[in-house]
Tab-separated table of C-alpha atoms in Angstrom:
chain	number	residue	atom	x	y	z
A	11	UNK	CA	100.459	105.299	114.409
A	12	UNK	CA	100.319	102.869	111.488
A	13	UNK	CA	101.210	105.599	109.003
A	14	UNK	CA	103.927	107.042	111.215
A	15	UNK	CA	105.654	103.704	111.656
A	16	UNK	CA	105.197	102.215	108.174
A	17	UNK	CA	105.191	105.284	105.866
A	18	UNK	CA	102.467	103.934	103.594
A	19	UNK	CA	101.604	106.334	100.731
A	20	UNK	CA	98.244	107.737	101.760
A	21	UNK	CA	95.604	110.197	100.641
A	22	UNK	CA	93.180	111.691	103.160
A	23	UNK	CA	89.746	112.771	101.945
A	24	UNK	CA	88.087	115.245	104.285
A	25	UNK	CA	84.685	116.893	104.570
A	26	UNK	CA	85.408	120.642	104.925
A	27	UNK	CA	82.918	120.995	107.773
A	28	UNK	CA	84.668	118.249	109.715
A	29	UNK	CA	87.939	120.049	109.047
A	30	UNK	CA	86.512	123.268	110.498
A	31	UNK	CA	85.659	121.470	113.739
A	32	UNK	CA	89.003	119.627	113.981
A	33	UNK	CA	91.803	122.050	113.045
A	34	UNK	CA	94.515	120.378	115.145
A	35	UNK	CA	93.808	116.977	113.644
A	36	UNK	CA	93.864	118.463	110.148
A	37	UNK	CA	97.279	120.047	110.642
A	38	UNK	CA	98.613	116.697	111.838
A	39	UNK	CA	96.980	114.699	109.038
A	40	UNK	CA	98.602	116.915	106.409
A	41	UNK	CA	102.024	115.697	107.568
A	42	UNK	CA	101.297	112.073	106.661
A	43	UNK	CA	99.809	112.143	103.165
A	44	UNK	CA	98.101	113.909	100.301
A	45	UNK	CA	94.879	115.823	100.866
A	46	UNK	CA	91.564	115.569	99.075
A	47	UNK	CA	88.070	116.848	99.769
A	48	UNK	CA	84.750	115.051	100.056
A	49	UNK	CA	82.076	117.304	98.553
A	50	UNK	CA	78.296	117.048	98.292
A	51	UNK	CA	77.640	117.892	94.630
A	52	UNK	CA	74.148	116.411	94.579
A	53	UNK	CA	72.562	112.990	94.933
A	54	UNK	CA	71.672	110.246	92.468
A	55	UNK	CA	70.422	106.813	93.470
A	56	UNK	CA	72.125	105.186	90.496
A	57	UNK	CA	73.459	105.996	87.052
A	58	UNK	CA	69.948	105.290	85.683
A	59	UNK	CA	68.253	107.632	88.185
A	60	UNK	CA	66.158	110.087	86.141
A	61	UNK	CA	64.467	111.748	89.123
A	62	UNK	CA	67.403	113.129	91.089
A	63	UNK	CA	70.036	115.365	89.529
A	64	UNK	CA	73.499	116.529	90.504
A	65	UNK	CA	73.922	120.223	91.261
A	66	UNK	CA	74.244	122.699	88.427
A	67	UNK	CA	77.543	124.112	87.165
A	68	UNK	CA	77.749	127.169	89.416
A	69	UNK	CA	76.725	125.327	92.583
A	70	UNK	CA	79.242	122.527	92.013
A	71	UNK	CA	82.017	125.024	91.322
A	72	UNK	CA	81.199	126.981	94.472
A	73	UNK	CA	81.039	123.810	96.589
A	74	UNK	CA	84.358	122.462	95.325
A	75	UNK	CA	86.102	125.825	95.674
A	76	UNK	CA	84.825	126.266	99.232
A	77	UNK	CA	85.944	122.779	100.243
A	78	UNK	CA	89.394	123.211	98.710
A	79	UNK	CA	89.989	126.658	100.199
A	80	UNK	CA	88.722	125.614	103.636
A	81	UNK	CA	90.810	122.454	103.967
A	82	UNK	CA	93.943	124.162	102.645
A	83	UNK	CA	93.560	127.102	105.020
A	84	UNK	CA	93.055	124.884	108.060
A	85	UNK	CA	95.634	122.194	107.289
A	86	UNK	CA	98.347	124.268	105.677
A	87	UNK	CA	98.559	121.588	102.988
A	88	UNK	CA	97.621	121.463	99.325
A	89	UNK	CA	94.364	119.857	98.201
A	90	UNK	CA	94.669	117.989	94.899
A	91	UNK	CA	91.757	115.540	94.806
A	92	UNK	CA	87.977	115.436	94.852
A	93	UNK	CA	85.720	112.630	96.033
A	94	UNK	CA	81.985	113.203	95.421
A	95	UNK	CA	80.054	112.417	98.603
A	96	UNK	CA	77.570	110.131	96.827
A	97	UNK	CA	79.955	108.733	94.241
A	98	UNK	CA	78.534	110.164	91.019
A	99	UNK	CA	79.870	112.993	88.876
A	100	UNK	CA	79.062	114.718	85.581
A	101	UNK	CA	80.504	117.243	83.152
A	102	UNK	CA	79.902	120.057	85.643
A	103	UNK	CA	82.068	118.188	88.146
A	104	UNK	CA	84.906	117.862	85.655
A	105	UNK	CA	84.703	121.573	84.870
A	106	UNK	CA	84.774	122.433	88.583
A	107	UNK	CA	87.839	120.238	89.081
A	108	UNK	CA	89.640	121.905	86.196
A	109	UNK	CA	88.760	125.442	87.266
A	110	UNK	CA	89.904	124.849	90.846
A	111	UNK	CA	93.159	123.256	89.643
A	112	UNK	CA	92.510	119.856	91.166
A	113	UNK	CA	94.156	116.843	89.558
A	114	UNK	CA	92.327	113.712	90.704
A	115	UNK	CA	88.715	112.538	90.766
A	116	UNK	CA	88.169	109.494	92.990
A	117	UNK	CA	84.655	108.068	92.791
A	118	UNK	CA	82.531	105.142	93.897
A	119	UNK	CA	81.096	104.844	90.401
A	120	UNK	CA	81.247	101.246	89.235
A	121	UNK	CA	82.616	100.794	85.721
A	122	UNK	CA	84.189	97.993	83.738
A	123	UNK	CA	87.598	99.623	84.219
A	124	UNK	CA	90.066	98.553	86.871
A	125	UNK	CA	92.639	101.043	85.605
A	126	UNK	CA	92.705	104.857	85.765
A	127	UNK	CA	91.376	107.057	82.980
A	128	UNK	CA	92.708	110.433	81.876
A	129	UNK	CA	90.143	113.121	81.073
A	130	UNK	CA	91.238	116.440	79.569
A	131	UNK	CA	89.324	119.598	80.450
A	132	UNK	CA	90.550	123.100	79.597
A	133	UNK	CA	93.840	121.529	78.483
A	134	UNK	CA	94.378	120.084	81.962
A	135	UNK	CA	94.604	116.325	82.629
A	136	UNK	CA	92.334	114.889	85.320
A	137	UNK	CA	93.088	111.374	86.529
A	138	UNK	CA	89.837	109.497	87.151
A	139	UNK	CA	90.035	106.608	89.606
A	140	UNK	CA	86.910	104.519	90.044
A	141	UNK	CA	85.962	101.849	92.530
A	142	UNK	CA	87.857	98.618	91.888
A	143	UNK	CA	87.368	96.712	95.167
A	144	UNK	CA	85.084	96.414	98.154
A	145	UNK	CA	85.806	98.872	100.951
A	146	UNK	CA	85.047	98.772	104.672
A	147	UNK	CA	81.605	100.302	104.129
A	148	UNK	CA	80.716	96.987	102.535
A	149	UNK	CA	82.992	94.577	104.393
A	150	UNK	CA	82.340	95.852	107.916
A	151	UNK	CA	79.205	97.949	107.479
A	152	UNK	CA	77.042	96.001	105.027
A	153	UNK	CA	78.382	92.463	105.499
A	154	UNK	CA	78.822	92.873	109.258
A	155	UNK	CA	82.235	91.165	109.260
A	156	UNK	CA	83.609	92.102	112.667
A	157	UNK	CA	86.174	89.313	112.949
A	158	UNK	CA	89.541	90.559	111.611
A	159	UNK	CA	90.255	87.196	109.968
A	160	UNK	CA	87.065	87.430	107.884
A	161	UNK	CA	87.877	91.029	106.962
A	162	UNK	CA	91.355	89.999	105.831
A	163	UNK	CA	90.037	87.151	103.693
A	164	UNK	CA	87.513	89.416	101.959
A	165	UNK	CA	90.092	92.086	101.159
A	166	UNK	CA	92.470	89.393	99.898
A	167	UNK	CA	89.822	88.100	97.480
A	168	UNK	CA	89.719	91.490	95.778
A	169	UNK	CA	93.508	91.861	95.799
A	170	UNK	CA	93.804	88.548	93.947
A	171	UNK	CA	91.024	89.431	91.483
A	172	UNK	CA	92.511	92.832	90.578
A	173	UNK	CA	95.953	91.243	90.227
A	174	UNK	CA	94.484	88.712	87.787
A	175	UNK	CA	92.876	91.576	85.830
A	176	UNK	CA	96.144	93.527	85.786
A	177	UNK	CA	94.441	96.550	87.289
A	178	UNK	CA	94.668	99.128	90.040
A	179	UNK	CA	93.665	98.025	93.528
A	180	UNK	CA	92.160	100.965	95.413
A	181	UNK	CA	92.211	100.518	99.191
A	182	UNK	CA	89.715	102.892	100.762
A	183	UNK	CA	89.049	102.839	104.518
A	184	UNK	CA	87.035	105.044	106.871
A	185	UNK	CA	87.448	106.253	110.433
A	186	UNK	CA	84.134	104.716	111.484
A	187	UNK	CA	85.070	101.201	110.390
A	188	UNK	CA	88.517	99.872	109.435
A	189	UNK	CA	90.404	102.635	111.210
A	190	UNK	CA	88.849	101.820	114.558
A	191	UNK	CA	91.462	100.516	117.058
A	192	UNK	CA	89.978	97.013	117.072
A	193	UNK	CA	90.271	96.680	113.276
A	194	UNK	CA	93.237	98.792	112.213
A	195	UNK	CA	95.750	95.921	112.387
A	196	UNK	CA	93.966	94.410	109.399
A	197	UNK	CA	95.515	97.179	107.282
A	198	UNK	CA	99.023	96.065	108.230
A	199	UNK	CA	98.159	92.484	107.342
A	200	UNK	CA	96.646	93.567	104.037
A	201	UNK	CA	99.612	95.733	103.015
A	202	UNK	CA	101.966	92.834	103.753
A	203	UNK	CA	99.755	90.542	101.653
A	204	UNK	CA	99.780	93.048	98.785
A	205	UNK	CA	103.557	93.330	98.937
A	206	UNK	CA	103.888	89.555	98.744
A	207	UNK	CA	101.943	89.720	95.481
A	208	UNK	CA	104.484	92.151	93.997
A	209	UNK	CA	102.080	95.051	93.715
A	210	UNK	CA	103.545	98.526	93.259
A	211	UNK	CA	102.212	100.574	96.188
A	212	UNK	CA	102.074	104.235	95.190
A	213	UNK	CA	100.718	107.643	96.053
A	214	UNK	CA	98.291	109.409	93.720
A	215	UNK	CA	101.085	111.657	92.500
A	216	UNK	CA	103.373	108.720	91.675
A	217	UNK	CA	100.500	107.004	89.895
A	218	UNK	CA	99.769	110.101	87.817
A	219	UNK	CA	103.387	110.602	86.812
A	220	UNK	CA	103.667	106.977	85.695
A	221	UNK	CA	100.277	106.833	83.969
A	222	UNK	CA	100.856	110.019	81.953
A	223	UNK	CA	104.272	108.987	80.670
């Protein structure tokens, strides 16, 4: 309802197995924004984790291709983005993105960058977007902030920080937390707050076109 009434530029990231079990929802979702896939490409506890490894080249390619093909077939839309399930990626991930003709890599990897980065693989640009702000996994899930006013204040802190840095504010919300009926109005409040700060609110495609100029 929020998207239908306000026309916010939105990207939906979907697990292909959830898409398989919810075909009607997927067809509807594709009408309101860009599509991306959430893919399990292996697990690492942290960037310094030397015990666990991400999947090898062939497994990652197969996983990304399956996710892309599945979501596109069910939704009727075009998948352009990848979000690794556990946040981390490697060279094999970049190669899989290039070979499946995806354009965006959105990760939870924490870096010192609050702006996108362009990575070229096989002469194709990939726009890398890393985590720049706390999401509802932290604000609602980890911090336990169930009062909308406290949620709003916490989001606003990050909006102000990223504005000071001159960076990209990435708003990422999940169906299990911020998109629940009791919390979803916080998104409206937050978008209004962002607009008051003279942010440019864009889709991934608009961001890419501007960033690659």
